[in-house]
């Protein structure tokens, strides 16, 4: 069964801080079944853009809509049923178990005071199994490594049941094996109709699993298209100010390496 729940769209987004434009006329849309990788140097405005698309920041100009409905007209609970967020870092104030943290993703469905039902418990266990963190389920979240916490937050987003996943550097803190398994998981979710927007500092990951890539530079989207169209050596040089070249394997995989 597909999860597609409409298009999330930002149009003409403008956001200022003091005299600086953090976002400067950004247009970006995410459709069901897409994995959209957003790349940009530190300070380019990636996290700010995500927060606008989530309705957590109100831009000074432009609009954000979900399937044509302005986000500003939707309640936080209604939004949480359709959009899930995986932040870059999170510290729990209490030593909740991993299962309890994942269970917080069900709050939009049963509210903060009602006891979770069978469907909630089933969704939690399914998300834990999907991320392969069953061995962590009973452990305190505060005792986990950074990578284990990140997997827990992704499981929480899946348990939420939203059709749109917005992830701020989801591979942060994950070892190589977990990174590859997570990329495979995202591909399966997109095939099931989820729309996924993720920021990343790894062009190779975007080449490996993204269906679209957008480049954010100085508050503007300077490129938006397929990975092979957008991710060129020249684009990476302009974005990160580093010389690279592309290596291609006999199997057709590509990777960026430092030039020379």
Coordinates of N, CA and C in Angstrom, one line a residue:
X1 N 0.9 -1.2 0.0 CA 0.0 0.0 0.0 C 0.9 1.2 0.0
X2 N 0.6 2.2 -0.9 CA 1.4 3.4 -0.9 C 1.0 4.4 0.1
X3 N 2.0 5.3 0.5 CA 1.8 6.2 1.5 C 1.5 7.6 1.0
X4 N 1.6 7.8 -0.3 CA 1.5 9.2 -0.9 C 0.4 10.0 -0.4
X5 N 0.8 11.2 0.1 CA -0.2 12.1 0.7 C -0.1 13.5 0.2
X6 N 0.2 13.7 -1.1 CA 0.2 15.0 -1.7 C 1.6 15.6 -1.7
X7 N 1.7 16.8 -2.3 CA 2.9 17.5 -2.5 C 3.2 18.6 -1.5
X8 N 4.4 18.6 -0.9 CA 4.8 19.7 0.0 C 5.6 20.7 -0.9
X9 N 5.2 21.9 -0.8 CA 5.7 22.9 -1.7 C 6.1 24.2 -1.0
X10 N 7.3 24.7 -1.2 CA 7.7 26.1 -0.8 C 7.8 26.9 -2.0
X11 N 7.2 28.1 -2.0 CA 7.3 29.0 -3.1 C 7.7 30.4 -2.7
X12 N 8.8 30.8 -3.3 CA 9.3 32.2 -3.1 C 9.7 32.5 -1.6
X13 N 10.2 31.5 -0.9 CA 10.5 31.7 0.5 C 11.6 32.7 0.8
X14 N 11.3 33.6 1.6 CA 12.2 34.6 2.0 C 12.3 34.7 3.5
X15 N 13.5 34.6 4.1 CA 13.6 34.8 5.5 C 14.9 35.6 5.8
X16 N 14.7 36.6 6.7 CA 15.9 37.4 7.0 C 16.2 37.3 8.5
X17 N 17.5 37.5 8.8 CA 18.0 37.7 10.2 C 18.9 38.9 10.2
X18 N 18.4 39.9 11.0 CA 19.1 41.2 10.9 C 19.1 41.7 9.5
X19 N 20.2 42.0 8.9 CA 20.3 42.5 7.5 C 20.6 41.4 6.5
X20 N 20.7 40.1 7.0 CA 21.1 39.0 6.1 C 19.9 38.2 5.7
X21 N 19.9 37.9 4.4 CA 18.8 37.0 3.8 C 19.3 35.6 4.0
X22 N 18.6 34.8 4.9 CA 19.0 33.4 5.0 C 18.4 32.6 3.9
X23 N 17.1 32.9 3.5 CA 16.5 32.3 2.4 C 16.1 33.5 1.4
X24 N 16.3 33.3 0.2 CA 16.2 34.4 -0.8 C 15.4 33.9 -2.0
X25 N 14.1 33.8 -1.9 CA 13.2 33.4 -3.0 C 13.3 31.9 -3.3
X26 N 13.3 31.1 -2.3 CA 13.5 29.6 -2.5 C 12.2 29.0 -3.0
X27 N 12.3 28.2 -4.1 CA 11.2 27.4 -4.6 C 11.7 25.9 -4.5
X28 N 10.9 25.1 -3.8 CA 11.2 23.7 -3.7 C 9.9 22.9 -3.4
X29 N 9.8 21.7 -4.1 CA 8.6 20.9 -4.0 C 9.1 19.4 -3.8
X30 N 8.3 18.7 -3.0 CA 8.5 17.3 -2.7 C 7.3 16.5 -3.0
X31 N 7.3 15.5 -3.9 CA 6.2 14.7 -4.3 C 6.3 13.3 -3.6
X32 N 5.2 12.6 -3.5 CA 5.2 11.2 -3.0 C 6.1 10.4 -3.9
X33 N 6.9 9.5 -3.2 CA 7.8 8.6 -3.9 C 9.1 9.1 -4.3
X34 N 9.4 10.4 -3.9 CA 10.7 11.0 -4.2 C 11.6 11.0 -3.0
X35 N 12.9 10.8 -3.3 CA 13.9 11.1 -2.3 C 14.7 12.3 -2.9
X36 N 14.5 13.4 -2.2 CA 15.1 14.7 -2.6 C 16.2 15.0 -1.6
X37 N 17.4 15.0 -2.1 CA 18.6 15.3 -1.3 C 18.9 16.8 -1.5
X38 N 19.1 17.5 -0.4 CA 19.4 18.9 -0.3 C 20.8 19.1 0.1
X39 N 21.7 19.6 -0.7 CA 23.1 19.8 -0.4 C 23.4 21.3 -0.3
X40 N 24.3 21.7 0.5 CA 24.8 23.0 0.7 C 25.8 23.1 1.7
X41 N 26.7 24.1 1.6 CA 27.8 24.2 2.6 C 27.2 24.7 3.9
X42 N 28.0 24.6 5.0 CA 27.5 25.0 6.3 C 27.1 26.5 6.2
X43 N 26.0 26.8 6.8 CA 25.5 28.2 6.8 C 24.7 28.5 5.6
X44 N 24.5 27.6 4.7 CA 23.8 27.9 3.4 C 22.3 28.1 3.7
X45 N 21.7 27.6 4.8 CA 20.3 27.8 5.1 C 19.5 26.6 5.0
X46 N 20.1 25.4 5.0 CA 19.4 24.1 4.8 C 18.4 23.9 6.0
X47 N 18.9 23.9 7.2 CA 18.1 23.7 8.4 C 17.0 24.7 8.5
X48 N 17.3 25.9 8.2 CA 16.2 27.0 8.2 C 15.2 26.7 7.1
X49 N 15.5 26.2 6.0 CA 14.6 25.9 4.9 C 13.7 24.7 5.4
X50 N 14.3 23.7 6.1 CA 13.5 22.6 6.6 C 12.5 23.1 7.6
X51 N 12.9 24.0 8.5 CA 12.0 24.5 9.5 C 10.8 25.3 8.9
X52 N 11.1 26.0 7.8 CA 10.0 26.7 7.1 C 9.0 25.7 6.5
X53 N 9.6 24.6 5.9 CA 8.7 23.6 5.3 C 7.9 22.8 6.3
X54 N 8.4 22.7 7.5 CA 7.7 22.1 8.6 C 6.7 23.0 9.3
X55 N 6.7 24.2 9.0 CA 5.8 25.2 9.6 C 6.3 25.6 11.0
X56 N 7.6 25.3 11.3 CA 8.1 25.7 12.6 C 8.7 27.2 12.6
X57 N 9.0 27.7 11.4 CA 9.4 29.0 11.2 C 8.4 29.7 10.1
X58 N 8.0 30.9 10.4 CA 7.2 31.5 9.4 C 8.0 32.5 8.6
X59 N 8.1 32.2 7.2 CA 9.0 33.1 6.4 C 8.4 34.5 6.3
X60 N 9.3 35.4 6.0 CA 8.9 36.8 5.9 C 8.3 37.0 4.5
X61 N 8.5 36.1 3.6 CA 7.8 36.2 2.3 C 7.7 34.8 1.7
X62 N 6.7 34.6 0.8 CA 6.5 33.3 0.2 C 5.5 32.5 0.9
X63 N 5.2 31.3 0.4 CA 4.2 30.4 1.0 C 4.7 29.0 1.1
X64 N 4.2 28.2 2.0 CA 4.4 26.8 2.1 C 3.0 26.1 2.1
X65 N 2.8 25.1 1.3 CA 1.6 24.5 1.2 C 1.7 22.9 1.1
X66 N 0.7 22.3 1.6 CA 0.7 20.8 1.5 C -0.6 20.4 0.7
X67 N -0.3 19.8 -0.5 CA -1.3 19.4 -1.4 C -2.3 20.6 -1.7
X68 N -1.7 21.8 -1.8 CA -2.4 23.0 -2.1 C -3.0 23.7 -1.0
X69 N -2.9 23.2 0.2 CA -3.5 23.9 1.4 C -2.4 24.6 2.2
X70 N -2.5 25.9 2.4 CA -1.4 26.6 3.2 C -1.2 25.9 4.5
X71 N 0.1 25.7 4.9 CA 0.4 25.1 6.2 C -0.1 25.9 7.3
X72 N -0.2 27.2 7.2 CA -0.6 28.1 8.3 C -2.1 27.8 8.7
X73 N -2.8 27.2 7.8 CA -4.2 26.9 8.1 C -4.4 25.5 8.8
X74 N -3.4 24.7 8.9 CA -3.5 23.4 9.5 C -3.0 23.4 10.9
X75 N -3.7 22.6 11.7 CA -3.3 22.5 13.1 C -2.0 21.7 13.2
X76 N -1.3 21.9 14.4 CA 0.0 21.1 14.5 C -0.3 19.6 14.5
X77 N -1.4 19.2 15.1 CA -1.7 17.8 15.1 C -2.0 17.2 13.7
X78 N -2.7 18.0 12.9 CA -3.0 17.6 11.6 C -1.7 17.5 10.7
X79 N -0.8 18.5 11.0 CA 0.5 18.5 10.3 C 1.3 17.2 10.7
X80 N 1.3 16.9 12.0 CA 2.1 15.8 12.5 C 1.6 14.5 12.0
X81 N 0.4 14.4 11.6 CA -0.1 13.2 11.0 C 0.4 13.0 9.5
X82 N 0.9 14.1 8.9 CA 1.2 14.0 7.5 C 2.7 14.3 7.3
X83 N 3.4 14.9 8.2 CA 4.8 15.2 8.1 C 5.6 14.8 9.3
X84 N 6.6 14.0 9.2 CA 7.4 13.7 10.3 C 8.8 14.3 10.1
X85 N 9.5 14.6 11.2 CA 10.7 15.3 11.2 C 11.8 14.5 12.0
X86 N 12.9 14.3 11.4 CA 14.1 13.7 12.1 C 15.1 14.8 12.2
X87 N 15.3 15.3 13.5 CA 16.3 16.4 13.6 C 17.7 15.9 13.6
X88 N 18.7 16.8 13.5 CA 20.1 16.5 13.4 C 20.6 16.0 14.7
X89 N 20.1 16.5 15.9 CA 20.6 16.1 17.2 C 19.4 16.2 18.2
X90 N 19.4 15.4 19.2 CA 18.3 15.4 20.2 C 18.8 14.8 21.5
X91 N 18.5 15.5 22.6 CA 18.8 15.0 23.9 C 17.5 14.9 24.7
X92 N 17.2 13.7 25.2 CA 16.0 13.5 25.9 C 16.2 14.0 27.4
X93 N 15.3 14.7 28.0 CA 15.5 15.2 29.3 C 15.3 14.1 30.4
X94 N 14.7 13.0 30.1 CA 14.5 11.9 31.0 C 15.0 10.6 30.3
X95 N 15.4 9.6 31.1 CA 15.9 8.3 30.6 C 14.8 7.4 30.1
X96 N 14.0 7.9 29.1 CA 13.0 7.1 28.5 C 13.7 5.9 27.8
X97 N 13.0 4.8 27.7 CA 13.5 3.7 26.9 C 13.4 4.0 25.4
X98 N 14.1 3.3 24.6 CA 14.0 3.5 23.2 C 12.6 3.2 22.7
X99 N 12.0 2.2 23.2 CA 10.6 1.9 22.8 C 9.7 3.1 23.2
X100 N 9.9 3.7 24.3 CA 9.1 4.8 24.7 C 9.3 6.0 23.8
X101 N 10.6 6.3 23.4 CA 10.9 7.4 22.5 C 10.2 7.2 21.2
X102 N 10.3 6.0 20.7 CA 9.7 5.6 19.4 C 8.1 5.8 19.5
X103 N 7.6 5.4 20.7 CA 6.2 5.6 20.9 C 5.7 7.0 20.9
X104 N 6.6 8.0 21.2 CA 6.2 9.4 21.1 C 5.7 9.8 19.7
X105 N 6.1 9.0 18.7 CA 5.7 9.3 17.4 C 4.2 9.0 17.2
X106 N 3.6 8.3 18.1 CA 2.1 8.0 18.0 C 1.2 9.1 18.6
X107 N 1.8 10.1 19.3 CA 1.0 11.1 20.0 C 0.0 11.8 19.1
X108 N 0.3 12.1 17.8 CA -0.7 12.8 17.0 C -1.9 11.9 16.7
X109 N -1.8 10.6 17.0 CA -3.0 9.7 16.8 C -3.8 9.5 18.0
X110 N -3.2 9.5 19.2 CA -4.0 9.2 20.4 C -4.0 10.3 21.4
X111 N -3.2 11.4 21.2 CA -3.1 12.5 22.1 C -2.2 12.2 23.3
X112 N -1.9 13.2 24.1 CA -0.9 13.1 25.1 C -1.4 12.4 26.4
X113 N -2.7 12.3 26.6 CA -3.2 11.7 27.8 C -3.9 10.4 27.7
X114 N -4.2 10.0 26.4 CA -4.8 8.7 26.2 C -3.8 7.6 26.2
X115 N -4.2 6.4 26.6 CA -3.2 5.3 26.6 C -3.1 4.8 25.1
X116 N -1.9 4.4 24.7 CA -1.8 3.9 23.3 C -2.5 2.6 23.2
X117 N -3.1 2.4 22.0 CA -3.9 1.2 21.7 C -3.0 0.1 21.0
X118 N -3.7 -0.9 20.5 CA -3.0 -2.0 19.9 C -2.4 -1.5 18.6
X119 N -3.1 -0.7 17.8 CA -2.5 -0.2 16.6 C -1.2 0.7 16.8
X120 N -1.2 1.4 17.9 CA 0.0 2.2 18.3 C 1.1 1.3 18.6
X121 N 0.9 0.3 19.4 CA 2.0 -0.6 19.8 C 2.5 -1.4 18.6
X122 N 1.6 -1.7 17.7 CA 2.0 -2.4 16.5 C 2.9 -1.5 15.6
X123 N 2.5 -0.3 15.5 CA 3.3 0.7 14.7 C 4.7 0.9 15.3
X124 N 4.8 0.9 16.6 CA 6.1 1.1 17.3 C 7.0 -0.1 17.0
X125 N 6.4 -1.3 17.2 CA 7.3 -2.5 17.0 C 7.7 -2.7 15.6
X126 N 6.8 -2.3 14.6 CA 7.2 -2.4 13.2 C 8.3 -1.4 12.9
X127 N 8.3 -0.2 13.4 CA 9.3 0.8 13.2 C 10.6 0.3 13.8
X128 N 10.6 -0.2 15.0 CA 11.8 -0.7 15.6 C 12.4 -1.8 14.8
X129 N 11.6 -2.7 14.3 CA 12.1 -3.8 13.5 C 12.6 -3.3 12.2
X130 N 12.0 -2.4 11.6 CA 12.4 -1.9 10.3 C 13.8 -1.2 10.3
X131 N 14.1 -0.6 11.5 CA 15.4 0.0 11.6 C 16.4 -0.9 12.3
X132 N 16.0 -2.1 12.6 CA 16.9 -3.1 13.1 C 17.5 -2.8 14.5
X133 N 16.7 -2.2 15.4 CA 17.1 -1.7 16.7 C 16.4 -2.5 17.8
X134 N 15.9 -3.7 17.5 CA 15.2 -4.4 18.5 C 16.0 -4.7 19.8
X135 N 17.3 -4.9 19.6 CA 18.2 -5.1 20.8 C 18.3 -3.9 21.7
X136 N 18.0 -2.7 21.2 CA 18.0 -1.5 21.9 C 16.7 -1.1 22.6
X137 N 15.6 -1.8 22.3 CA 14.3 -1.3 22.6 C 14.1 -1.0 24.1
X138 N 14.7 -1.8 25.0 CA 14.5 -1.6 26.4 C 15.6 -0.8 27.0
X139 N 16.6 -0.3 26.3 CA 17.6 0.5 26.9 C 17.3 1.9 27.0
X140 N 17.8 2.6 28.0 CA 17.5 4.1 28.2 C 18.1 4.8 27.0
X141 N 17.3 5.7 26.4 CA 17.8 6.5 25.3 C 19.0 7.4 25.6
X142 N 19.1 7.8 26.9 CA 20.2 8.7 27.3 C 21.5 7.9 27.3
X143 N 21.5 6.6 27.3 CA 22.8 5.8 27.4 C 23.2 5.4 26.0
X144 N 22.5 5.8 24.9 CA 22.9 5.3 23.6 C 24.0 6.2 23.0
X145 N 24.7 5.6 22.0 CA 25.6 6.4 21.2 C 24.8 7.4 20.3
X146 N 25.6 8.3 19.7 CA 24.9 9.3 18.8 C 24.2 8.6 17.7
X147 N 24.9 7.6 17.1 CA 24.3 6.9 16.0 C 23.1 6.1 16.3
X148 N 23.1 5.5 17.5 CA 22.0 4.7 18.0 C 20.8 5.7 18.3
X149 N 21.1 6.9 18.8 CA 20.0 7.8 19.0 C 19.4 8.2 17.7
X150 N 20.2 8.4 16.7 CA 19.7 8.8 15.4 C 18.8 7.8 14.8
X151 N 19.1 6.5 14.9 CA 18.3 5.4 14.4 C 17.0 5.4 15.2
X152 N 17.0 5.7 16.5 CA 15.8 5.8 17.3 C 14.9 6.9 16.8
X153 N 15.4 8.0 16.5 CA 14.6 9.2 16.0 C 14.0 8.8 14.7
X154 N 14.7 8.1 13.8 CA 14.1 7.7 12.5 C 13.0 6.7 12.7
X155 N 13.2 5.8 13.7 CA 12.1 4.9 14.0 C 10.9 5.6 14.5
X156 N 11.1 6.6 15.3 CA 10.0 7.4 15.9 C 9.2 8.1 14.7
X157 N 10.0 8.6 13.7 CA 9.3 9.2 12.6 C 8.5 8.2 11.8
X158 N 9.0 7.0 11.6 CA 8.3 6.0 10.9 C 7.0 5.6 11.7
X159 N 7.1 5.5 13.0 CA 6.0 5.1 13.8 C 4.9 6.2 13.7
X160 N 5.3 7.4 13.4 CA 4.3 8.5 13.3 C 3.3 8.3 12.2
X161 N 3.7 7.5 11.2 CA 2.7 7.1 10.1 C 2.5 8.2 9.1
X162 N 3.3 9.3 9.1 CA 3.2 10.3 8.1 C 3.8 9.9 6.8
X163 N 3.2 10.4 5.7 CA 3.7 10.1 4.4 C 4.8 10.9 3.9
X164 N 5.2 12.0 4.6 CA 6.3 12.8 4.3 C 7.3 12.8 5.4
X165 N 8.6 12.5 5.1 CA 9.7 12.4 6.0 C 10.7 13.5 5.7
X166 N 10.9 14.4 6.7 CA 11.9 15.5 6.5 C 13.1 15.2 7.5
X167 N 14.3 15.0 6.9 CA 15.4 14.5 7.7 C 16.6 15.4 7.6
X168 N 17.1 15.9 8.7 CA 18.2 16.8 8.7 C 19.5 16.0 9.0
X169 N 20.2 15.7 7.9 CA 21.4 14.9 8.0 C 21.2 13.6 8.7
X170 N 20.4 12.7 8.2 CA 20.0 11.5 8.9 C 21.1 10.5 9.1
X171 N 22.2 10.5 8.4 CA 23.3 9.6 8.6 C 24.3 10.1 9.6
X172 N 24.0 11.3 10.2 CA 25.0 11.9 11.2 C 25.2 10.9 12.3
X173 N 26.5 10.6 12.6 CA 26.8 9.7 13.7 C 26.7 8.2 13.4
X174 N 26.2 7.8 12.2 CA 26.1 6.4 11.9 C 27.4 5.9 11.3
X175 N 27.7 4.6 11.7 CA 28.9 4.0 11.0 C 28.5 3.6 9.6
X176 N 29.6 3.2 8.9 CA 29.4 2.9 7.4 C 28.3 1.9 7.2
X177 N 28.3 0.8 7.9 CA 27.3 -0.2 7.7 C 25.9 0.3 7.9
X178 N 25.7 1.1 9.0 CA 24.3 1.7 9.3 C 24.0 2.7 8.2
X179 N 24.9 3.4 7.7 CA 24.7 4.4 6.7 C 24.1 3.7 5.4
X180 N 24.7 2.6 5.0 CA 24.3 1.9 3.8 C 22.9 1.3 4.0
X181 N 22.7 0.7 5.2 CA 21.4 0.1 5.5 C 20.3 1.2 5.5
X182 N 20.6 2.3 6.1 CA 19.6 3.4 6.1 C 19.3 3.9 4.7
X183 N 20.3 4.0 3.8 CA 20.0 4.4 2.5 C 19.1 3.4 1.8
X184 N 19.4 2.1 2.0 CA 18.5 1.1 1.4 C 17.1 1.2 2.0
X185 N 17.0 1.5 3.3 CA 15.6 1.7 3.9 C 14.9 2.8 3.3
X186 N 15.6 4.0 3.0 CA 14.9 5.1 2.4 C 14.5 4.8 1.0
X187 N 15.2 4.0 0.3 CA 14.8 3.6 -1.1 C 13.5 2.8 -1.0
X188 N 13.4 1.9 0.0 CA 12.2 1.1 0.1 C 11.0 1.9 0.5
X189 N 11.2 2.9 1.4 CA 10.2 3.8 1.8 C 9.6 4.6 0.6
X190 N 10.6 5.1 -0.2 CA 10.1 5.9 -1.4 C 9.4 5.0 -2.3
X191 N 9.8 3.7 -2.5 CA 9.1 2.8 -3.4 C 7.7 2.6 -2.9
X192 N 7.5 2.7 -1.6 CA 6.1 2.5 -1.0 C 5.3 3.8 -0.9
X193 N 5.9 4.9 -1.5 CA 5.1 6.1 -1.7 C 5.5 7.2 -0.7
X194 N 6.4 7.0 0.2 CA 6.8 8.1 1.0 C 7.5 9.2 0.2
X195 N 7.3 10.4 0.6 CA 8.1 11.5 0.1 C 9.2 11.9 1.1
X196 N 10.4 11.9 0.7 CA 11.6 12.0 1.6 C 12.4 13.2 1.2
X197 N 12.6 14.1 2.1 CA 13.5 15.2 1.9 C 14.6 15.1 3.0
X198 N 15.9 15.0 2.5 CA 17.0 14.9 3.5 C 18.1 15.8 3.1
X199 N 18.7 16.5 4.1 CA 19.9 17.2 3.9 C 21.0 16.3 4.0
X200 N 22.1 16.6 3.3 CA 23.3 15.7 3.4 C 24.5 16.5 3.0
X201 N 25.7 16.1 3.6 CA 27.0 16.6 3.1 C 27.7 15.6 2.3
X202 N 27.0 14.5 1.9 CA 27.6 13.4 1.2 C 27.1 13.3 -0.2
X203 N 27.7 14.0 -1.2 CA 27.2 13.9 -2.6 C 27.1 12.4 -3.1
X204 N 28.0 11.5 -2.6 CA 28.0 10.1 -3.0 C 26.7 9.5 -2.6
X205 N 26.2 9.8 -1.4 CA 24.9 9.3 -0.9 C 23.7 9.8 -1.8
X206 N 23.8 11.0 -2.2 CA 22.8 11.5 -3.1 C 22.8 10.8 -4.5
X207 N 24.0 10.5 -5.0 CA 24.2 9.8 -6.2 C 23.6 8.4 -6.1
X208 N 23.8 7.8 -4.9 CA 23.4 6.4 -4.6 C 21.9 6.2 -4.5
X209 N 21.2 7.1 -3.9 CA 19.8 6.8 -3.6 C 18.8 7.9 -3.9
X210 N 19.2 9.1 -4.2 CA 18.3 10.2 -4.4 C 17.7 10.1 -5.8
X211 N 16.4 10.5 -5.9 CA 15.8 10.6 -7.2 C 15.9 12.1 -7.8
X212 N 16.1 13.1 -6.8 CA 16.3 14.4 -7.2 C 17.3 15.0 -6.2
X213 N 18.1 16.0 -6.7 CA 19.0 16.8 -5.9 C 18.8 18.2 -6.1
X214 N 18.8 19.0 -5.0 CA 18.8 20.5 -5.0 C 20.0 21.0 -4.3
X215 N 20.6 22.0 -4.9 CA 21.8 22.7 -4.3 C 21.4 24.0 -3.8
X216 N 21.7 24.3 -2.5 CA 21.3 25.5 -1.8 C 22.6 26.3 -1.6
X217 N 22.7 27.5 -2.1 CA 23.9 28.3 -2.0 C 23.5 29.8 -1.7
X218 N 24.0 30.3 -0.5 CA 23.7 31.6 -0.1 C 22.2 31.9 -0.1
X219 N 21.4 31.0 0.4 CA 20.0 31.2 0.5 C 19.2 31.0 -0.8
X220 N 19.8 30.5 -1.9 CA 19.1 30.3 -3.1 C 19.3 28.9 -3.6
X221 N 18.3 28.3 -4.3 CA 18.4 27.1 -5.0 C 19.1 27.4 -6.3
X222 N 20.3 26.9 -6.5 CA 21.0 27.2 -7.7 C 21.0 26.0 -8.7
X223 N 20.5 24.9 -8.3 CA 20.3 23.8 -9.2 C 19.2 22.8 -8.6
X224 N 18.4 22.2 -9.4 CA 17.4 21.2 -9.0 C 17.1 20.3 -10.2
X225 N 17.4 19.0 -10.0 CA 17.2 18.0 -11.1 C 17.7 16.7 -10.6
X226 N 17.9 15.8 -11.6 CA 18.3 14.4 -11.3 C 19.8 14.5 -10.8
X227 N 20.2 13.5 -10.0 CA 21.6 13.5 -9.5 C 22.6 13.6 -10.6
X228 N 22.5 12.9 -11.7 CA 23.5 13.0 -12.7 C 23.5 14.3 -13.4
X229 N 22.4 15.0 -13.5 CA 22.4 16.4 -14.0 C 23.0 17.4 -13.1
X230 N 22.7 17.3 -11.8 CA 23.1 18.3 -10.9 C 24.5 18.1 -10.3
X231 N 24.8 16.9 -10.0 CA 26.1 16.6 -9.2 C 27.2 16.4 -10.2
X232 N 27.8 17.5 -10.6 CA 29.0 17.5 -11.5 C 30.2 18.0 -10.6
X233 N 31.3 17.7 -11.1 CA 32.5 18.1 -10.4 C 32.6 19.7 -10.3
X234 N 32.1 20.3 -11.3 CA 32.1 21.8 -11.3 C 31.1 22.3 -10.2
X235 N 29.9 21.6 -10.1 CA 28.9 22.1 -9.1 C 29.5 21.9 -7.7
X236 N 30.1 20.8 -7.5 CA 30.7 20.5 -6.1 C 31.8 21.5 -5.8
X237 N 32.6 21.9 -6.8 CA 33.6 22.9 -6.6 C 33.0 24.2 -6.2
X238 N 32.0 24.6 -6.9 CA 31.3 25.9 -6.6 C 30.6 25.9 -5.2
X239 N 30.1 24.7 -4.9 CA 29.3 24.6 -3.7 C 30.2 24.6 -2.4
X240 N 31.3 23.8 -2.5 CA 32.1 23.5 -1.3 C 33.5 24.1 -1.4
X241 N 33.8 24.7 -2.6 CA 35.1 25.3 -2.8 C 36.3 24.3 -2.6
X242 N 36.1 23.2 -3.3 CA 37.1 22.1 -3.3 C 37.1 21.5 -4.6
X243 N 38.3 21.1 -5.1 CA 38.4 20.5 -6.4 C 38.2 19.0 -6.3
X244 N 37.3 18.4 -7.1 CA 37.0 17.0 -7.1 C 37.0 16.5 -8.5
X245 N 37.0 15.2 -8.6 CA 36.7 14.5 -9.9 C 35.8 13.3 -9.6
X246 N 35.2 12.8 -10.6 CA 34.2 11.7 -10.5 C 34.9 10.5 -11.0
X247 N 34.8 9.4 -10.1 CA 35.2 8.1 -10.5 C 34.0 7.2 -10.7
X248 N 34.0 6.4 -11.8 CA 32.9 5.5 -12.1 C 33.4 4.1 -12.1
X249 N 32.6 3.2 -11.4 CA 33.0 1.8 -11.3 C 32.5 1.1 -12.6
X250 N 33.0 -0.1 -12.8 CA 32.5 -0.9 -13.9 C 31.0 -1.2 -13.8
X251 N 30.4 -1.2 -12.6 CA 29.0 -1.4 -12.4 C 28.2 -0.2 -12.6
X252 N 28.8 0.9 -12.9 CA 28.1 2.2 -13.2 C 27.9 3.1 -12.0
X253 N 28.5 2.7 -10.9 CA 28.4 3.6 -9.7 C 29.4 4.7 -9.8
X254 N 29.0 5.9 -9.2 CA 29.9 7.0 -9.3 C 30.3 7.5 -7.9
X255 N 31.4 8.1 -7.7 CA 31.8 8.7 -6.4 C 32.8 9.9 -6.7
X256 N 32.7 10.8 -5.8 CA 33.6 12.0 -5.8 C 34.9 11.7 -5.0
X257 N 36.0 12.1 -5.6 CA 37.3 12.0 -4.9 C 38.0 13.3 -5.1
X258 N 38.9 13.7 -4.1 CA 39.7 14.9 -4.3 C 40.5 14.9 -5.6
X259 N 40.5 16.0 -6.3 CA 41.2 16.0 -7.6 C 42.7 15.9 -7.3
X260 N 43.3 15.1 -8.2 CA 44.8 14.9 -8.1 C 45.2 13.9 -7.1

